[in-house]
Short mmCIF file of C-alpha atoms and ligand atoms in Angstrom, two decimals:
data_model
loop_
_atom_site.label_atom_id
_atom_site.label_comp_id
_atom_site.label_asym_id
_atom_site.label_seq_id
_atom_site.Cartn_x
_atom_site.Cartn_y
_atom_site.Cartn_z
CA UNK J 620 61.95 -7.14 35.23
CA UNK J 621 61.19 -3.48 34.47
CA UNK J 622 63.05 -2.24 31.91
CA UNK J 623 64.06 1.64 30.53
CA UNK J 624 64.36 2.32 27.04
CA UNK J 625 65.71 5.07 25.79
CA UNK J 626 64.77 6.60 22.49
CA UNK J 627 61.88 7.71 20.26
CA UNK J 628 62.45 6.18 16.74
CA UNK J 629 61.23 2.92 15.24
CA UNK J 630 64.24 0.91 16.26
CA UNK J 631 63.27 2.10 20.31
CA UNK J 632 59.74 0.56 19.66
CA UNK J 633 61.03 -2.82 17.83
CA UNK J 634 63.11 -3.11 20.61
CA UNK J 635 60.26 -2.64 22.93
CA UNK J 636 57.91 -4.39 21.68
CA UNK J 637 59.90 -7.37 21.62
CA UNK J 638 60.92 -6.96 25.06
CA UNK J 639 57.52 -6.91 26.26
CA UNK J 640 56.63 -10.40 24.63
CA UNK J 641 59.43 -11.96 27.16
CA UNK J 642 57.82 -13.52 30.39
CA UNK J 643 59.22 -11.71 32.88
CA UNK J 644 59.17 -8.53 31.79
CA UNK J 645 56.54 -6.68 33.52
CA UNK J 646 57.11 -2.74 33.35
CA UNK J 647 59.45 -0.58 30.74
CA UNK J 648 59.72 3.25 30.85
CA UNK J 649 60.02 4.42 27.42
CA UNK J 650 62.28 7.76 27.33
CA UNK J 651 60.78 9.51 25.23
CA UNK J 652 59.45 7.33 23.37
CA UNK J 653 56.91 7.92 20.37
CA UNK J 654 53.11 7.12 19.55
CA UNK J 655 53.25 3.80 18.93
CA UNK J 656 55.15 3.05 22.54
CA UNK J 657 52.66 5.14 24.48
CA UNK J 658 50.11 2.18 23.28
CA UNK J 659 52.10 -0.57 24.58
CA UNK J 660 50.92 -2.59 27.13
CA UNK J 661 52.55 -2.34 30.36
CA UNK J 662 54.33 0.91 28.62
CA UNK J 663 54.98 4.34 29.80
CA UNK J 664 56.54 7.20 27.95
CA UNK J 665 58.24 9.90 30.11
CA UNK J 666 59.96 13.18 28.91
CA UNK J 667 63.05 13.44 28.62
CA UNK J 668 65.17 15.97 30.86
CA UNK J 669 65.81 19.34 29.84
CA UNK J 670 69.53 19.02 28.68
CA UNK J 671 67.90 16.42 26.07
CA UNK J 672 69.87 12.86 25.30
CA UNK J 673 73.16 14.17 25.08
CA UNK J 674 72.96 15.64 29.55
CA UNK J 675 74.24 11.64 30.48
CA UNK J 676 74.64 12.92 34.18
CA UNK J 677 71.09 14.21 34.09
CA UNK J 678 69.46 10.99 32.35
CA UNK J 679 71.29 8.66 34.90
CA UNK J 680 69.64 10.65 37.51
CA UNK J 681 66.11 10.24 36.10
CA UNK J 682 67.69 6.33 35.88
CA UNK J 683 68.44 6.21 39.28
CA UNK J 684 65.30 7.33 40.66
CA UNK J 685 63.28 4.96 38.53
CA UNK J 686 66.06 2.08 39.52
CA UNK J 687 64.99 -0.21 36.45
CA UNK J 688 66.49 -3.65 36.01
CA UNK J 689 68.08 -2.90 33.04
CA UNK J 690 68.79 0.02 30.63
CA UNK J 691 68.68 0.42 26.84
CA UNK J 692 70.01 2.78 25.11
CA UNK J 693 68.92 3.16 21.39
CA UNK J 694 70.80 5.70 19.60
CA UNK J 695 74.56 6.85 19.46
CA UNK J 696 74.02 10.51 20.42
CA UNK J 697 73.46 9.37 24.15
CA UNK J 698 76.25 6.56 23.94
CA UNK J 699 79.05 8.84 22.78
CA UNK J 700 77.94 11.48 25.36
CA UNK J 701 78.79 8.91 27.80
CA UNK J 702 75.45 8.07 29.15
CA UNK J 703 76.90 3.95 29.87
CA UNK J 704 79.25 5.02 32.23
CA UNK J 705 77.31 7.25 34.40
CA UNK J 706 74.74 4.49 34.23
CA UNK J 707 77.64 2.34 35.60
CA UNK J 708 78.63 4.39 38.19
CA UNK J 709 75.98 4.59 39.94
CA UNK J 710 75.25 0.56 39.99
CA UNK J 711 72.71 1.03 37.41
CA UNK J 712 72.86 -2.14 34.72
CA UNK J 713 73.15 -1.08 30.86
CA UNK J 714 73.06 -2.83 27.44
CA UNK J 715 75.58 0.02 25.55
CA UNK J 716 79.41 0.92 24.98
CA UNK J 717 81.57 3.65 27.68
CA UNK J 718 82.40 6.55 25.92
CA UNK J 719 85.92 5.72 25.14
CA UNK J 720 84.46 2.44 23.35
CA UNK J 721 81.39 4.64 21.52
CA UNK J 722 84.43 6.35 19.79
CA UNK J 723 84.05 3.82 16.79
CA UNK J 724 81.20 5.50 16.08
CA UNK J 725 81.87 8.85 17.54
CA UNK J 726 85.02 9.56 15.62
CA UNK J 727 85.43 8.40 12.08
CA UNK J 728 89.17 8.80 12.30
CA UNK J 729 89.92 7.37 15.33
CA UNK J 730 88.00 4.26 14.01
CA UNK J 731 89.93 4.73 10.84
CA UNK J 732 92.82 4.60 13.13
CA UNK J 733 91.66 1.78 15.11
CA UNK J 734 90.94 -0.39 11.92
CA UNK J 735 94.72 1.11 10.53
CA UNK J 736 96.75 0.15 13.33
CA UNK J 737 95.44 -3.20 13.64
CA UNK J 738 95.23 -4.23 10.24
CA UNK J 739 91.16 -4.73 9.60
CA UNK J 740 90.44 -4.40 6.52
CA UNK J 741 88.99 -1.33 5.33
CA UNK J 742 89.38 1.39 2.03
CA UNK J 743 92.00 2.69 2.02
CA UNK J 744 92.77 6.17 3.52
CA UNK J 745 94.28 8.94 1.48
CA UNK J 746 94.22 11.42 4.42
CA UNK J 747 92.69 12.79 7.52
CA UNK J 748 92.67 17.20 7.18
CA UNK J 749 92.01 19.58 10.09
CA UNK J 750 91.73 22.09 7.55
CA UNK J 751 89.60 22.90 4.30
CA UNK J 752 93.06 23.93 2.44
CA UNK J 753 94.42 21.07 3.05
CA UNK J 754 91.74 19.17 2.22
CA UNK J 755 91.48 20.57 -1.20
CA UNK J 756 94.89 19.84 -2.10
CA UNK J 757 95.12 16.52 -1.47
CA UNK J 758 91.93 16.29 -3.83
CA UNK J 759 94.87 16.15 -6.89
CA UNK J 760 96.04 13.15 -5.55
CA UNK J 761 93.41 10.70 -5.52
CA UNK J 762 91.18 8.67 -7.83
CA UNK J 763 87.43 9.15 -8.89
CA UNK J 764 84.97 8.64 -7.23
CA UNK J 765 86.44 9.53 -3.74
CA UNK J 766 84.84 9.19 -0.81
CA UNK J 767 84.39 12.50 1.97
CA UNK J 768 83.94 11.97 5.03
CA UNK J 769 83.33 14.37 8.30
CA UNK J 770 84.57 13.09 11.58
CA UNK J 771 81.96 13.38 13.98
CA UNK J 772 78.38 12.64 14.22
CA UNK J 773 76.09 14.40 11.31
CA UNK J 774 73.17 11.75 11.57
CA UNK J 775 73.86 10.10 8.28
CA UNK J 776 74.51 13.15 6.32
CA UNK J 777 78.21 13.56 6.51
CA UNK J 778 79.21 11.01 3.96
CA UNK J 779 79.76 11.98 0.24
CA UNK J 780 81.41 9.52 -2.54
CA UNK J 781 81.76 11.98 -4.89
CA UNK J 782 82.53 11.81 -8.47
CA UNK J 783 84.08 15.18 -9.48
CA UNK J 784 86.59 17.66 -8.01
CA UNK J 785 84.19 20.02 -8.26
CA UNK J 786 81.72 17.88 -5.93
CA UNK J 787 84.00 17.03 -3.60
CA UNK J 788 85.17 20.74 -3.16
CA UNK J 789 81.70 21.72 -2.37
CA UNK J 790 81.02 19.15 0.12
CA UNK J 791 84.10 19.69 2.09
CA UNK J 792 83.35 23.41 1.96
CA UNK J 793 79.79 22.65 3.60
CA UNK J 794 81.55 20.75 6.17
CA UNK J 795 84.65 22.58 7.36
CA UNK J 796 83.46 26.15 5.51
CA UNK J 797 80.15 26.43 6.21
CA UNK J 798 80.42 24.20 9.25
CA UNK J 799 76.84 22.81 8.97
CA UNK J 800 77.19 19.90 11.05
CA UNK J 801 79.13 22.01 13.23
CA UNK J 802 82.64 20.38 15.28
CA UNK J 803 81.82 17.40 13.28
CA UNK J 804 83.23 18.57 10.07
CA UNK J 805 85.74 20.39 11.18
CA UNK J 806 87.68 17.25 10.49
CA UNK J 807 87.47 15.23 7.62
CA UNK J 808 88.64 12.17 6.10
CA UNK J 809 88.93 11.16 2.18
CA UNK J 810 89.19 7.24 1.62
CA UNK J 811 88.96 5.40 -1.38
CA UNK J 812 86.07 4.25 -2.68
CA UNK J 813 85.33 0.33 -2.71
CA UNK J 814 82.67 -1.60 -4.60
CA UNK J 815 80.25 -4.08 -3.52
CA UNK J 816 77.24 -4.88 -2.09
CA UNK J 817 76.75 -3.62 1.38
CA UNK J 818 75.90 -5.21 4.86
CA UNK J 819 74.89 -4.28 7.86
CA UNK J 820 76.75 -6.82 10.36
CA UNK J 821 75.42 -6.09 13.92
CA UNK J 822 76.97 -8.09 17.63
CA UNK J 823 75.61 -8.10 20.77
CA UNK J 824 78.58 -8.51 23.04
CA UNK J 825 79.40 -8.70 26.41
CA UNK J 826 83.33 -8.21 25.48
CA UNK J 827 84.34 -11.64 25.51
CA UNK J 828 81.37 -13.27 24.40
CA UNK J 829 79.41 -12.46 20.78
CA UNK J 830 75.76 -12.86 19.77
CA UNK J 831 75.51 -12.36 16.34
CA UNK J 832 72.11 -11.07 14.86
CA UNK J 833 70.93 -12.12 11.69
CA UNK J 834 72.46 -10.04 8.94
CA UNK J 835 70.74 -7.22 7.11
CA UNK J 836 70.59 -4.80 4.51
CA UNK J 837 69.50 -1.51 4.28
CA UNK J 838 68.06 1.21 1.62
CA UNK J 839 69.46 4.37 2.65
CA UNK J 840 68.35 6.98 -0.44
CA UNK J 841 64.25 7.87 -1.17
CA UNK J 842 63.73 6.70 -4.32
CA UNK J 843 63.50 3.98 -5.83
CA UNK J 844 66.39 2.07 -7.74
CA UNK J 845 68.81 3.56 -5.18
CA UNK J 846 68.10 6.89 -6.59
CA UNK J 847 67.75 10.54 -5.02
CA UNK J 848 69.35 11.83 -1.36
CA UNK J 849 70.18 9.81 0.97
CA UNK J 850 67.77 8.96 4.51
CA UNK J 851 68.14 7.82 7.41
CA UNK J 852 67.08 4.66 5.92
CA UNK J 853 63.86 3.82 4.04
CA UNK J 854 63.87 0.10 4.50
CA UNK J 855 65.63 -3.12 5.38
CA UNK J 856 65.28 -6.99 5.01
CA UNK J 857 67.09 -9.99 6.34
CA UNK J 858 66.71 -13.02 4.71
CA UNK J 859 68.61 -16.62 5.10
CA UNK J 860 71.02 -17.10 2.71
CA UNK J 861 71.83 -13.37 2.68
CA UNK J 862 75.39 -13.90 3.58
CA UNK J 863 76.50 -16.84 2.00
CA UNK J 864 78.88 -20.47 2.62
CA UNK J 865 81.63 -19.31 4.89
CA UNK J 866 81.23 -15.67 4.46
CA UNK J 867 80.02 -15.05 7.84
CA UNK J 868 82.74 -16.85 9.90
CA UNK J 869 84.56 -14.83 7.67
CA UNK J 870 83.02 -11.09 9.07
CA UNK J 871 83.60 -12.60 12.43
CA UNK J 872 87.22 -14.03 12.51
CA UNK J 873 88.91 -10.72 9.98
CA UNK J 874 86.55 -8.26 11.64
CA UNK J 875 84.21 -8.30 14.64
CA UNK J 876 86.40 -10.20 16.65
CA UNK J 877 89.70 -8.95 16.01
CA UNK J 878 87.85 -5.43 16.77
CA UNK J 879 86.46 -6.44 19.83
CA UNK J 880 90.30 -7.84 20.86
CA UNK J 881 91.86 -4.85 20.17
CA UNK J 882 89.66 -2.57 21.79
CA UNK J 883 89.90 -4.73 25.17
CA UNK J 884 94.01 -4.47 24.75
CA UNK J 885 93.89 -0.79 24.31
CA UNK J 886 91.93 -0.07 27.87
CA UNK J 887 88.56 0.23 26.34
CA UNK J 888 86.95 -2.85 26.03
CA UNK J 889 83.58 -3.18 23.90
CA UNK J 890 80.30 -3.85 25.53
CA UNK J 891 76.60 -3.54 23.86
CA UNK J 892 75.78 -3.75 20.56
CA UNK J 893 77.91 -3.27 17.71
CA UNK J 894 77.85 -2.44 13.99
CA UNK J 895 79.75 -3.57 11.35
CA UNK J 896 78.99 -1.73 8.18
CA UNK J 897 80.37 -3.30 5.87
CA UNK J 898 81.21 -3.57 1.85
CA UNK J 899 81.68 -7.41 0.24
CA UNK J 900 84.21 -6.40 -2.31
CA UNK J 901 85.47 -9.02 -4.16
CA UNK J 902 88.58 -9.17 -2.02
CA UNK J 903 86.72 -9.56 1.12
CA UNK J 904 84.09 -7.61 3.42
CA UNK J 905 85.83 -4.58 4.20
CA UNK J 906 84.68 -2.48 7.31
CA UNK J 907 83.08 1.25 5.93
CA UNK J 908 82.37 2.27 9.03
CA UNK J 909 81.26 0.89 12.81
CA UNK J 910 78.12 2.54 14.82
CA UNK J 911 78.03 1.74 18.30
CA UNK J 912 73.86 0.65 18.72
CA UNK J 913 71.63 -1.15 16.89
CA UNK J 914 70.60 0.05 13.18
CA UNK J 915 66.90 1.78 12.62
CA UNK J 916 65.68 0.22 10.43
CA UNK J 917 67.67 -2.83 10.54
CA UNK J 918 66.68 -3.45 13.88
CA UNK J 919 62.79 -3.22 12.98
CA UNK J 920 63.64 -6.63 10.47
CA UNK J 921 65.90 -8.05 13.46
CA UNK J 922 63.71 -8.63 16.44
CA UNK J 923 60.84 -10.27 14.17
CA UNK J 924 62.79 -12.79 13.76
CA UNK J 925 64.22 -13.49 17.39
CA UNK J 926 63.26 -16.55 19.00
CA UNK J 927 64.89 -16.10 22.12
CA UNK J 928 64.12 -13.77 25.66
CA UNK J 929 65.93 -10.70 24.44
CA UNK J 930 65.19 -9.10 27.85
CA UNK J 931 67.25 -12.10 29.26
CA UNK J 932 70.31 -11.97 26.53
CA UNK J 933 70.51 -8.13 27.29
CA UNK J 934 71.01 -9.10 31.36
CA UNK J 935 73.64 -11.53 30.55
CA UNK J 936 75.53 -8.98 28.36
CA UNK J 937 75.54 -6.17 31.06
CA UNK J 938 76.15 -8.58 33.53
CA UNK J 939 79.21 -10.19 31.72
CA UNK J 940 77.52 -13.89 31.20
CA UNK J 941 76.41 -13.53 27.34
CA UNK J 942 77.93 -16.59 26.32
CA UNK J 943 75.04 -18.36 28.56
CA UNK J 944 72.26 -17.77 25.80
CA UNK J 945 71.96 -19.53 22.86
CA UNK J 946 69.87 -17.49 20.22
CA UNK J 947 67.68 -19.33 17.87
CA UNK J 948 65.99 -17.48 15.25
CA UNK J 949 63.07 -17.82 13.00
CA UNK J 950 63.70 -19.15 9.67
CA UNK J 951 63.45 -17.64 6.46
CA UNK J 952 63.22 -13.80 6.12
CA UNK J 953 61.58 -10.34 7.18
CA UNK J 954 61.46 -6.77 5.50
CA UNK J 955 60.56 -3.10 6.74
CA UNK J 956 59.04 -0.97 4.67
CA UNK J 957 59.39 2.65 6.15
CA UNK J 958 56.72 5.45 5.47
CA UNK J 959 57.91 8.68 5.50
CA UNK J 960 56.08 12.04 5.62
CA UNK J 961 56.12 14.59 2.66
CA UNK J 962 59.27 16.69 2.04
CA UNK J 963 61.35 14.15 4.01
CA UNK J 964 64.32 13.70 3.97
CA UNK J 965 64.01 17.61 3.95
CA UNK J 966 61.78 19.56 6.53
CA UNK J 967 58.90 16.86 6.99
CA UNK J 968 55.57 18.02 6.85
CA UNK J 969 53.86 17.15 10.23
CA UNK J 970 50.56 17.03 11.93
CA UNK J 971 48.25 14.76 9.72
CA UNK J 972 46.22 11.78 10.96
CA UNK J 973 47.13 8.39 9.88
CA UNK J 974 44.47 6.07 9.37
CA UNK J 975 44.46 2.17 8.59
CA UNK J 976 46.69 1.07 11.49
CA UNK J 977 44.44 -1.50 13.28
CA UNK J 978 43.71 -2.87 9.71
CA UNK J 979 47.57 -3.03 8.62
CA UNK J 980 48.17 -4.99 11.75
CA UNK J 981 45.64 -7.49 10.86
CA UNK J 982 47.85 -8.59 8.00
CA UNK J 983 49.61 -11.84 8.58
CA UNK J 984 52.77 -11.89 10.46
CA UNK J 985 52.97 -8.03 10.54
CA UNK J 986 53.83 -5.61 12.81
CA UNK J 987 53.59 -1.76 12.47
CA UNK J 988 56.62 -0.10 13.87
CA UNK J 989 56.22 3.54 15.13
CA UNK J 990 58.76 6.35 14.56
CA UNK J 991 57.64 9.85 13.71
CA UNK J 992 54.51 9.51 15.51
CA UNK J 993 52.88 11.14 18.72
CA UNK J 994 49.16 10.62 20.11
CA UNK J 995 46.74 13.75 19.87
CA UNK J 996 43.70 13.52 21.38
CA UNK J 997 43.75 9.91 21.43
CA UNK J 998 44.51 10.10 17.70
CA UNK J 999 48.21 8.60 16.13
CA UNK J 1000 49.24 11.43 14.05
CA UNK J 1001 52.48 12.31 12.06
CA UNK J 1002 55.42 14.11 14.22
CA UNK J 1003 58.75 13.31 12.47
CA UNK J 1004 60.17 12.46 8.70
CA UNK J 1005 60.02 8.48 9.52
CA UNK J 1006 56.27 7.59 10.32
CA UNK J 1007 56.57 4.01 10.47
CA UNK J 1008 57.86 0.92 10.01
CA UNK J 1009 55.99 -1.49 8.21
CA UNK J 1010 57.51 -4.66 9.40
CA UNK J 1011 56.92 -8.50 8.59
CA UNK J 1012 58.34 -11.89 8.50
CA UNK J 1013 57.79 -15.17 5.79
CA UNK J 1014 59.11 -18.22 4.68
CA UNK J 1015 61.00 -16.58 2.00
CA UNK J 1016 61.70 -12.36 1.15
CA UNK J 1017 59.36 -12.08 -1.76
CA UNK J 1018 56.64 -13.86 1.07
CA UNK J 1019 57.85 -10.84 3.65
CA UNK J 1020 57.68 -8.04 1.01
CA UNK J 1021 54.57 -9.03 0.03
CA UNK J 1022 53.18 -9.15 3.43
CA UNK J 1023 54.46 -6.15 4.26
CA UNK J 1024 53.44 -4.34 1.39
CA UNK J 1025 49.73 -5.41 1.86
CA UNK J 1026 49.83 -3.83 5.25
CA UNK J 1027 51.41 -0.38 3.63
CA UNK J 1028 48.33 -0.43 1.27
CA UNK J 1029 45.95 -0.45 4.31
CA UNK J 1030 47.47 2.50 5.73
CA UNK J 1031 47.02 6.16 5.09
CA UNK J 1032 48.05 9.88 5.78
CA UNK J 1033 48.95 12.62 3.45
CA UNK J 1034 51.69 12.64 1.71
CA UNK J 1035 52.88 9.58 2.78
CA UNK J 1036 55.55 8.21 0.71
CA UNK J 1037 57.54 4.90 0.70
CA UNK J 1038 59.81 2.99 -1.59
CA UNK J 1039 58.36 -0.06 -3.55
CA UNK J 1040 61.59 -1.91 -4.04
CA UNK J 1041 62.64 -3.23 -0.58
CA UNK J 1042 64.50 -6.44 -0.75
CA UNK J 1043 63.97 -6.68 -4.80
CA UNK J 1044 67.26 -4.56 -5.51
CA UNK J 1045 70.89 -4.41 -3.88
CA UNK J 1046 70.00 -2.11 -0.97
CA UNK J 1047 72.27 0.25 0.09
CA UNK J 1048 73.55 2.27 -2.80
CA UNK J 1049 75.86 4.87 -1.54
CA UNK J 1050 75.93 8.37 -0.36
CA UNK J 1051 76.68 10.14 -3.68
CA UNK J 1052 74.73 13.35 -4.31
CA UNK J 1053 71.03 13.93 -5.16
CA UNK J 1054 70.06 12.97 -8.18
CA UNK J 1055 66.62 12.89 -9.48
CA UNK J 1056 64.04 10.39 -9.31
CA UNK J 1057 60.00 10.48 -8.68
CA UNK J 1058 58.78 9.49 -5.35
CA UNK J 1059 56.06 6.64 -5.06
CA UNK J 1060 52.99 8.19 -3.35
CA UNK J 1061 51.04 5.50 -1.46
N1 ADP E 1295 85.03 3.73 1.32
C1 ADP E 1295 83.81 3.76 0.78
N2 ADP E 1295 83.63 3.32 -0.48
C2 ADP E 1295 82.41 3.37 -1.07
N3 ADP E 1295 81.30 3.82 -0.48
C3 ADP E 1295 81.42 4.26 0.79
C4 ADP E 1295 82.68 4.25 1.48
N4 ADP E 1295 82.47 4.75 2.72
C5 ADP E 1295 81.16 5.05 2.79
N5 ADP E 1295 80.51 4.77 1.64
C6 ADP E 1295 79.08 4.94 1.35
O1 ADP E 1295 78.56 5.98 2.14
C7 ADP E 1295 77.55 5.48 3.03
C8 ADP E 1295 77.64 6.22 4.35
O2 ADP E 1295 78.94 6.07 4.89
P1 ADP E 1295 79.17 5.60 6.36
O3 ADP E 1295 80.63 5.47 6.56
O4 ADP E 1295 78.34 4.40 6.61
O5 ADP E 1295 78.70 6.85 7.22
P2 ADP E 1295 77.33 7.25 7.92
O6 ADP E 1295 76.46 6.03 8.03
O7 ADP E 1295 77.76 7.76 9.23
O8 ADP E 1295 76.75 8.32 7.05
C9 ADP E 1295 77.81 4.00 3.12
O9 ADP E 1295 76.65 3.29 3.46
C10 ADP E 1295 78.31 3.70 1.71
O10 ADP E 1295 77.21 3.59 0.82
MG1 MG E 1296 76.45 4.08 7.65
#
């Protein structure tokens, strides 16, 4: 099987790392990849075409003259551009949702909507405003802390629960004033804010058929104890036992598959992998918001523990025939620990040479995920705010933390800073705004 991933972040080289430990899977194109994926065996990185991963006409062209067996696509950007159904078109096979069905993640009001209309559970929604006037009105109307939202895509940074008016008028001016993520806030959406501890609930599914992956949780702000701006993510861990008793046939009969039966009976059925996000209030999970792909770094703490040919569960869900795999997974639990550069998640500082990597990998039942990285001279050195991915598995979390904590301490570049609290708090802890906290150095 050769294979075409597409992507350059740590969840791309989980993913493709684990799909070249499958028999079977002899060749995978890596587009664009990232440091650690131009070291893979059997691994080649190519660029990526000029109109960059949102041209889908122009990357199924590049797919169709490479004519892999299968294609996956990593993050949402190229998935809500529409990427699956040029793929499709042209007879080209493709783990990912159409554009209509990328729309959960695409549009946070049309998923608000969606969940709405069919009665998924999910805060409640005081409003969705076209314009910052109206926005600021119906601020007198709701309760504290309320939760912002902008529409469209804004790579994790267009959420705010905010506590105050005055917050709240500030952030919708940056999004539908200022316009600083652009169209994407010139929409916005206030909701009500729910409690809980939060989970990331991710499917693979061919439509019909559903493949759960083991649950996870995330840490989405820098510091430590939940504290400072939010990330892109700065760690995740699953661990058995995570999602408790009947809890998870509970996400799948109120949620995932009531979604995945609605979005079939309104002409855009759901294929690839989806996302549940999801807050266990005490009435219930309740759906925050759906992404249409695989979580980074949730992902990096999925496919350690997968004891099944991924490459071969990916056929059967383009080709329709998912329910023919039965996924077994390794007991117990993993964690990622993610090393960022200095002054992320603001303008990372790039360029420096990270040392320690062959020893970090030498730690028991680790792997060292690549994200910000690119090769120099035959040298791994920093390119992006996420470095790496510090990934390992154990009989229990405190046994994967560990592990993956030795391997951190083996590892250097400057500035490099991480968390030292994955898997020993709640994880996620909202999106409110910055507040201060020191940074652990490594
Ligand atoms: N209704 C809500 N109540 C409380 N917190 C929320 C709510 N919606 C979102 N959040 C918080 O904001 C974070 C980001 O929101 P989310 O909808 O996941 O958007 P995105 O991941 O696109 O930034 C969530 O992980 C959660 O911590
Ligand atoms: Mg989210």
């Amino acid at each position: 099987m050769k294979i075409l991933v597409i992507g350059s972040g740590g969840r791309e080289h989980a993913l493709a790392w684990r799909l070249l430990g499958d028999t079977g899977v002899e060749h995978l194109w890596c587009l664009p990849g990232n440091g650690g994926m131009a070291r893979l065996p059997n691994g080649e990185c190519l660029a990526v075409p000029p109109g960059g991963l949102t041209d889908a006409p122009a990357l199924a062209a590049l797919g169709e003259s490479l004519r892999p067996d299968l294609t996956l696509v990593g993050p949402e950007l190229p998935l809500v551009s529409g990427i699956a159904d040029e793929f499709t078109r042209r007879g080209l096979r493709v783990v990912g949702p159409s554009k209509a069905a990328a729309q959960l993640e695409g549009s946070k009001a049309f998923a608000k909507e969606f969940l709405l209309c069919n009665k998924i559970l999910a805060g409640p929604l005081y409003g969705i405003f076209d314009s910052a006037g109206d926005a600021y009105s119906a601020l007198c109307a709701v309760d504290w802390p309320c939760v912002i939202k902008a529409d469209g895509l804004a790579a994790g940074k267009g959420v705010l629960v905010a506590s105050t008016p005055d917050d709240a008028t500030a952030f919708i001016d940056r999004l539908m004033v200022a316009r600083e993520f652009g169209a994407a806030g010139d929409r916005v959406l206030l909701e009500e804010a729910l409690r809980g501890p939060e989970l990331s609930y991710i499917v693979l599914t061919d439509g019909e058929a559903i493949l759960p992956l083991v649950p996870t949780r995330d840490h989405k702000r820098v510091f430590n104890g939940n504290r400072g701006p939010n990330t892109g993510g700065m760690g995740a861990y699953s661990a058995d036992g995570l999602v408790a008793g009947d809890l998870e046939e509970r996400i799948l009969g109120t949620i995932v598959r009531p979604t995945l039966e609605a979005m079939a009976r309104e002409g855009h059925p759901y294929r690839g992998f989806l996302y549940a996000g999801l807050m266990l209030t005490a009435d219930g999970p309740q759906v925050l918001e759906f992404n249409c792909r695989m979580g980074d770094p949730e992902t990096q703490a999925i496919v350690v523990r997968m004891d099944f040919p991924l490459a071969e569960a990916l056929q059967a869900a383009a080709e329709g025939r998912l329910r023919e795999i039965n996924a077994r997974w390794k007991p117990g639990a993993s964690a990622c620990v993610v090393m960022a550069a200095a002054g992320y998640p603001g303008e990372p500082r790039t360029g420096m040479k990270i040392g320690g990597l062959e020893a970090a990998a030498d730690v028991r039942d680790t792997v060292v995920f690549h994200a910000g990285t690119k090769l120099q001279g035959g040298e791994v050195v920093v390119s992006g705010g996420r470095v790496l991915g510090v990934t390992a598995t154990g009989a229990d979390l405190s046994t994967a933390v560990a592990r993956a904590y030795e391997a951190v301490g083996k590892i250097s570049f400057d500035g490099a800073h991480c968390r030292r609290d994955i898997g020993a708090t709640g994880g996620s802890g909202g999106a409110s705004g910055a507040s201060r906290g020191a940074g652990s150095e490594v």
